CSV table of C-alpha atoms in Angstrom, one decimal:
chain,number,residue,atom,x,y,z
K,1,UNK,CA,11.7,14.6,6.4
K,2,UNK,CA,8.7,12.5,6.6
K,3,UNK,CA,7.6,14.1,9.6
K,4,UNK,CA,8.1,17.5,8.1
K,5,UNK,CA,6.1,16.5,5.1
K,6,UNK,CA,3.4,14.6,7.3
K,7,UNK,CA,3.1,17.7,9.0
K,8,UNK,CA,2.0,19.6,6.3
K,9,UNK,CA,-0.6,17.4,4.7
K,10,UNK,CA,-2.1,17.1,8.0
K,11,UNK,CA,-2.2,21.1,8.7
K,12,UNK,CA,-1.9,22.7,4.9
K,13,UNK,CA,-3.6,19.6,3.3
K,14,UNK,CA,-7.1,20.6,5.5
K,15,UNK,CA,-6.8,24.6,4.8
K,16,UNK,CA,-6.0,24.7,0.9
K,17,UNK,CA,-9.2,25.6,-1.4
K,18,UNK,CA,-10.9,22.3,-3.3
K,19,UNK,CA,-13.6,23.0,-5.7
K,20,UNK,CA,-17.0,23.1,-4.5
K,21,UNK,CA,-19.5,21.2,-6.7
K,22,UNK,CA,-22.8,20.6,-5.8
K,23,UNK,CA,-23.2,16.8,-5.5
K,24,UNK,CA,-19.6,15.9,-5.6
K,25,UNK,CA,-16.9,15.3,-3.7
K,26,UNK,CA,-16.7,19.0,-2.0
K,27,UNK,CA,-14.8,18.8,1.2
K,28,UNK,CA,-13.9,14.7,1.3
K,29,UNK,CA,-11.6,15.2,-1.2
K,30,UNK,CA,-8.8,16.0,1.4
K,31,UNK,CA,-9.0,12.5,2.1
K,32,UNK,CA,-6.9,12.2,-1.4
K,33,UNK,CA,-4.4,13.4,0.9
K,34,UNK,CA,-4.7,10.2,3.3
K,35,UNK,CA,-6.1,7.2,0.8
K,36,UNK,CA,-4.1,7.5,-2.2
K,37,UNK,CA,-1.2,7.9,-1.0
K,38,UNK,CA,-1.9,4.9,1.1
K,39,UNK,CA,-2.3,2.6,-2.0
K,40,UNK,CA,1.2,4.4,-3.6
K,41,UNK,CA,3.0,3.5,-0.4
K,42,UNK,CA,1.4,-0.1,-0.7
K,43,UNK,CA,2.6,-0.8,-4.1
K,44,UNK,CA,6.3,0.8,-3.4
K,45,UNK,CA,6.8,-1.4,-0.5
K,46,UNK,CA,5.4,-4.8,-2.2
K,47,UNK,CA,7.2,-3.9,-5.0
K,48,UNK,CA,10.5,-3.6,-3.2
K,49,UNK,CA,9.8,-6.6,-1.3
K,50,UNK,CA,9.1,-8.6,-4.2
K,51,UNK,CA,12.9,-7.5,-5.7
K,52,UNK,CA,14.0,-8.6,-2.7
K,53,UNK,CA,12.7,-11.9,-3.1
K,54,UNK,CA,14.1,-12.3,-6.3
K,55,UNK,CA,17.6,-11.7,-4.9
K,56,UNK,CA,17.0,-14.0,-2.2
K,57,UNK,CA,16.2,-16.9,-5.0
K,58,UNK,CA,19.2,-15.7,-7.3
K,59,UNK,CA,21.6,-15.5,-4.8
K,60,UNK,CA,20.2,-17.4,-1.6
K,61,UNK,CA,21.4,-14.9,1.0
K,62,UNK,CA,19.2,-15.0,4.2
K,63,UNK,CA,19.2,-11.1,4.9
K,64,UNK,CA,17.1,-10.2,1.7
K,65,UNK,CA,14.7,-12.7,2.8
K,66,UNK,CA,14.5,-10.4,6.1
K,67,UNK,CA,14.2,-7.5,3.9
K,68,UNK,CA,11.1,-8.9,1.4
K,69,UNK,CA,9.3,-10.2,4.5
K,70,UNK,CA,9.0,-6.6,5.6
K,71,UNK,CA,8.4,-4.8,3.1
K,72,UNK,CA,5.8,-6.7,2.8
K,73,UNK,CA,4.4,-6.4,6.0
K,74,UNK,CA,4.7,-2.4,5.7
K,75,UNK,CA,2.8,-2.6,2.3
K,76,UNK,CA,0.0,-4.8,4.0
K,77,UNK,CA,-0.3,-2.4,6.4
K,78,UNK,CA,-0.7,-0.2,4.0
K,79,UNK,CA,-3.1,-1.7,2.2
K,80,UNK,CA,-5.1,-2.0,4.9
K,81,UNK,CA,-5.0,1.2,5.7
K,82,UNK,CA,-6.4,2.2,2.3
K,83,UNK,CA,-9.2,-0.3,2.8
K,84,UNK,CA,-10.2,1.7,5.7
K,85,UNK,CA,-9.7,5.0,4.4
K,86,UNK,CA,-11.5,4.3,1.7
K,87,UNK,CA,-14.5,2.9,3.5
K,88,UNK,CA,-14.6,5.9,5.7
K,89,UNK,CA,-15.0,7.8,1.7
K,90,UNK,CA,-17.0,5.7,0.6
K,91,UNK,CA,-19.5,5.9,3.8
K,92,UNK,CA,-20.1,9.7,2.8
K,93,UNK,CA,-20.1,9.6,-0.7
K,94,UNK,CA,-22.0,6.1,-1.5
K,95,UNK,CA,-24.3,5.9,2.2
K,96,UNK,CA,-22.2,2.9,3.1
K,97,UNK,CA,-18.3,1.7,3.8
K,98,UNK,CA,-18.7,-1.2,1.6
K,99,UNK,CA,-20.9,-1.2,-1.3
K,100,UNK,CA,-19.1,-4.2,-3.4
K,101,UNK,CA,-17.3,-1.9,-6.0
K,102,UNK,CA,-14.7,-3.7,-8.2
K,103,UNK,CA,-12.1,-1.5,-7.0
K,104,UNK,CA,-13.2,-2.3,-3.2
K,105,UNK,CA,-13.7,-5.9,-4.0
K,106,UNK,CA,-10.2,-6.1,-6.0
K,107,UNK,CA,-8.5,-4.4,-3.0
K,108,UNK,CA,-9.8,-7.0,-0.3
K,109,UNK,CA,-8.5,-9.9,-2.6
K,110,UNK,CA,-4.9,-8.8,-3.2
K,111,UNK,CA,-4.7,-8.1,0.7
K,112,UNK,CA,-5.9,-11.3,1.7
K,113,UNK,CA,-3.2,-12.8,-0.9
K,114,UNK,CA,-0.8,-11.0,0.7
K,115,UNK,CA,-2.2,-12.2,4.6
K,116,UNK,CA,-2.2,-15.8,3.0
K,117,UNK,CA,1.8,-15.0,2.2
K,118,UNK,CA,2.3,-14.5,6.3
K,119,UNK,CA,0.3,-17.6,7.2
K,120,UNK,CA,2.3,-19.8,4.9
K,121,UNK,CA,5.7,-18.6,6.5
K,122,UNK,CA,4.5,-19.6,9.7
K,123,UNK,CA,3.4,-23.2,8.7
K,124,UNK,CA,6.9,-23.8,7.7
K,125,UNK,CA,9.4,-24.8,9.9
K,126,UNK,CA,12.5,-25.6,8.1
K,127,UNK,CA,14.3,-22.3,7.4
K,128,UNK,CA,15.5,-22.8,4.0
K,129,UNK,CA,12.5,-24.1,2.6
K,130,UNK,CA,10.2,-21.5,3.8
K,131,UNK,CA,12.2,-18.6,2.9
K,132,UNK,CA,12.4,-20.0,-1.0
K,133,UNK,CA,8.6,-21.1,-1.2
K,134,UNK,CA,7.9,-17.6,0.4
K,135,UNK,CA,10.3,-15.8,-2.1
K,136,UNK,CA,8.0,-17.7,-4.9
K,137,UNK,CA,4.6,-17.0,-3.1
K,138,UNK,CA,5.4,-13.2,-2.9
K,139,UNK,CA,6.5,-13.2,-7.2
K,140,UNK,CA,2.6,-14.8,-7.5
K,141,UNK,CA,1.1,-12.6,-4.6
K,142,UNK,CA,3.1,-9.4,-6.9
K,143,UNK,CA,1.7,-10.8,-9.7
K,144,UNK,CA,-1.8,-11.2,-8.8
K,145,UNK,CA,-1.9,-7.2,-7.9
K,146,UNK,CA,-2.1,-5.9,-11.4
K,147,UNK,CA,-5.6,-8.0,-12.3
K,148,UNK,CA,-7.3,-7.7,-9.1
K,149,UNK,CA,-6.7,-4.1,-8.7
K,150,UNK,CA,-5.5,-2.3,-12.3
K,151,UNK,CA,-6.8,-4.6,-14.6
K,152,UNK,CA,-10.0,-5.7,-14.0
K,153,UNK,CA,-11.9,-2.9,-12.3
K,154,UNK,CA,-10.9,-0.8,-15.4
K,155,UNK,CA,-13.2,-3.6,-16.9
K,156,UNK,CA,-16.3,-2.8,-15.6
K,157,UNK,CA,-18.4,-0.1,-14.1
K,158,UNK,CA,-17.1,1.4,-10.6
K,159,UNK,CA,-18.2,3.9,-8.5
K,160,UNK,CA,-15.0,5.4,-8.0
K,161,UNK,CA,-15.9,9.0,-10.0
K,162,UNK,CA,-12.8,8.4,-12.3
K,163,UNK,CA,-12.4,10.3,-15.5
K,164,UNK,CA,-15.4,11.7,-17.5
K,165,UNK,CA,-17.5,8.6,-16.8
K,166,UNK,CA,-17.9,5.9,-14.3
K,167,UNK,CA,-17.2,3.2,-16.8
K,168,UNK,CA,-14.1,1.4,-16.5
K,169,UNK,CA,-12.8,4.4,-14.8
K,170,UNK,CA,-11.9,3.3,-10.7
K,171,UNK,CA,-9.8,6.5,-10.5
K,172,UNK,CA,-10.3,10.3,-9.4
K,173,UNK,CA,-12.8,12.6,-11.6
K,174,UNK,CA,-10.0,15.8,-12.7
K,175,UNK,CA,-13.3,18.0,-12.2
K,176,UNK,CA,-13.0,17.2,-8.6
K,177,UNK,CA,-9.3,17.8,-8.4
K,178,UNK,CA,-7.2,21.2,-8.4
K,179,UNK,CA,-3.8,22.1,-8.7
K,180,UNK,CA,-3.2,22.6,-5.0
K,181,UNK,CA,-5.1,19.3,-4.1
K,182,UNK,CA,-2.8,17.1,-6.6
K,183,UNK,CA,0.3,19.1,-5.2
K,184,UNK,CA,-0.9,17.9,-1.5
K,185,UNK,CA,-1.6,14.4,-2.7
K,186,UNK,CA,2.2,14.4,-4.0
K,187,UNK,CA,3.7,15.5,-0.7
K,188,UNK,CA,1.4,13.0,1.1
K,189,UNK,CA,2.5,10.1,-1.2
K,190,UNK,CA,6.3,11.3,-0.1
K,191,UNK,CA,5.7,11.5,3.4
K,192,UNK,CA,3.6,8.6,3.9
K,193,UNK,CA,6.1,6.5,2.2
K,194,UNK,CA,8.9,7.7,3.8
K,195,UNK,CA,7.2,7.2,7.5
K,196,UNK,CA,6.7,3.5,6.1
K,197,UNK,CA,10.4,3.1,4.7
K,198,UNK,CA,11.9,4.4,8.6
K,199,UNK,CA,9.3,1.9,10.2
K,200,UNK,CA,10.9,-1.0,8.3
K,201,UNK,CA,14.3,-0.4,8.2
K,202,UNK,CA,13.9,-0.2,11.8
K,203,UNK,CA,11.9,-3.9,12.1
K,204,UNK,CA,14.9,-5.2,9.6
K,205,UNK,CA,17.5,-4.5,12.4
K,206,UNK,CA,15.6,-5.7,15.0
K,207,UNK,CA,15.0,-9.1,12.8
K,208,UNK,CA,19.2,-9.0,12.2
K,209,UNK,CA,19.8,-8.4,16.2
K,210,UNK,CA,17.5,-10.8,17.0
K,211,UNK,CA,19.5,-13.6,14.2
K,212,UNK,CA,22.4,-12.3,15.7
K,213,UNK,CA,21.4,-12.9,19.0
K,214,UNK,CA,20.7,-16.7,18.4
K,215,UNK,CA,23.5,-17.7,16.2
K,216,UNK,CA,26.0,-15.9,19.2
């Protein structure tokens, strides 16, 4: 399915008819079809892994602390991936890849939050202990996504062409958009997701061979 959907953002998605204004977006809006959904996929996968985390501190079962560790990964890859998609936009439409936006800015912090979350599992050794502070760590790193990246660039003045003005608006201008562009976005979000639910599930059986593997 993902590949099926993947297939036809990547084919349909660069053929379908976006409206050409003069001084807009024009033509780089197909990368709606590559950075949004990117962000979606991001925020589904942290915010699976941060259930999971909560089941791991309510009922202390070792396997959901496999299962929050990578969804998190997937949604940091993610992230990034937005990051760069975004800076390849923003390159064209602003004259460079970073240009300090609050949206851009907001972005960088909650991934590095979420690198910080990775680098504190791997400076604890005892088991137990690190996957309980890292269940708490990923509830804070969760938490910390809303302000850096909905809440305060909403709060200021962005470049992002959002709404009818720039102001508090980091989103995408409807004037820009079209029917068949937001339908493309939607089967991009699917597909893109789904590619990152099939990549974990496969690293969460790999981590529960390889436990399996140790403990005989």
């Amino acid at each position: 399915m993902a590949y099926l959907l993947l297939l036809t953002v990547c084919t349909e998605g660069f053929l379908v008819k976006v409206p050409v204004l003069e001084g807009r977006l024009q033509q780089s809006v197909r990368n709606t079809f590559f950075h949004v959904p990117m962000w979606f996929g991001m925020m589904i996968f942290f915010t699976v892994s941060v259930v999971y985390a909560l089941l791991y501190l309510y009922k202390q079962k070792p396997g959901y602390d496999h299962y929050a560790l990578e969804f998190a990964r997937t949604g940091t890859v993610f992230g990034i991936l937005g990051l760069i998609t975004g800076a390849i936009w923003a390159n064209y439409q602003w004259g460079s890849p970073w240009s300090g936006d609050p949206k851009q800015n907001g972005a960088a912090v909650a991934i590095l939050i979420y690198l910080a979350y990775f680098v504190l599992r791997g400076s604890i050794n005892d088991i137990d202990k690190r996957h309980k502070i890292s269940a708490v760590y990923n509830i804070f790193a969760y938490a910390m996504l809303f302000p850096t990246i909905w809440i305060l660039p909403r709060m200021t003045e962005s470049l992002h062409p959002g709404g009818m003005g720039a102001e508090g608006n980091p989103g995408l201008n409807p004037n820009d958009s079209a029917p068949a562009v937001t339908s493309f976005m939607w089967i991009g979000v699917a597909g893109w997701t789904l590619l990152g639910v099939w990549i974990t599930t496969l690293r969460i059986r790999l981590q529960f061979l390889i436990e399996k593997k140790l403990h005989g």
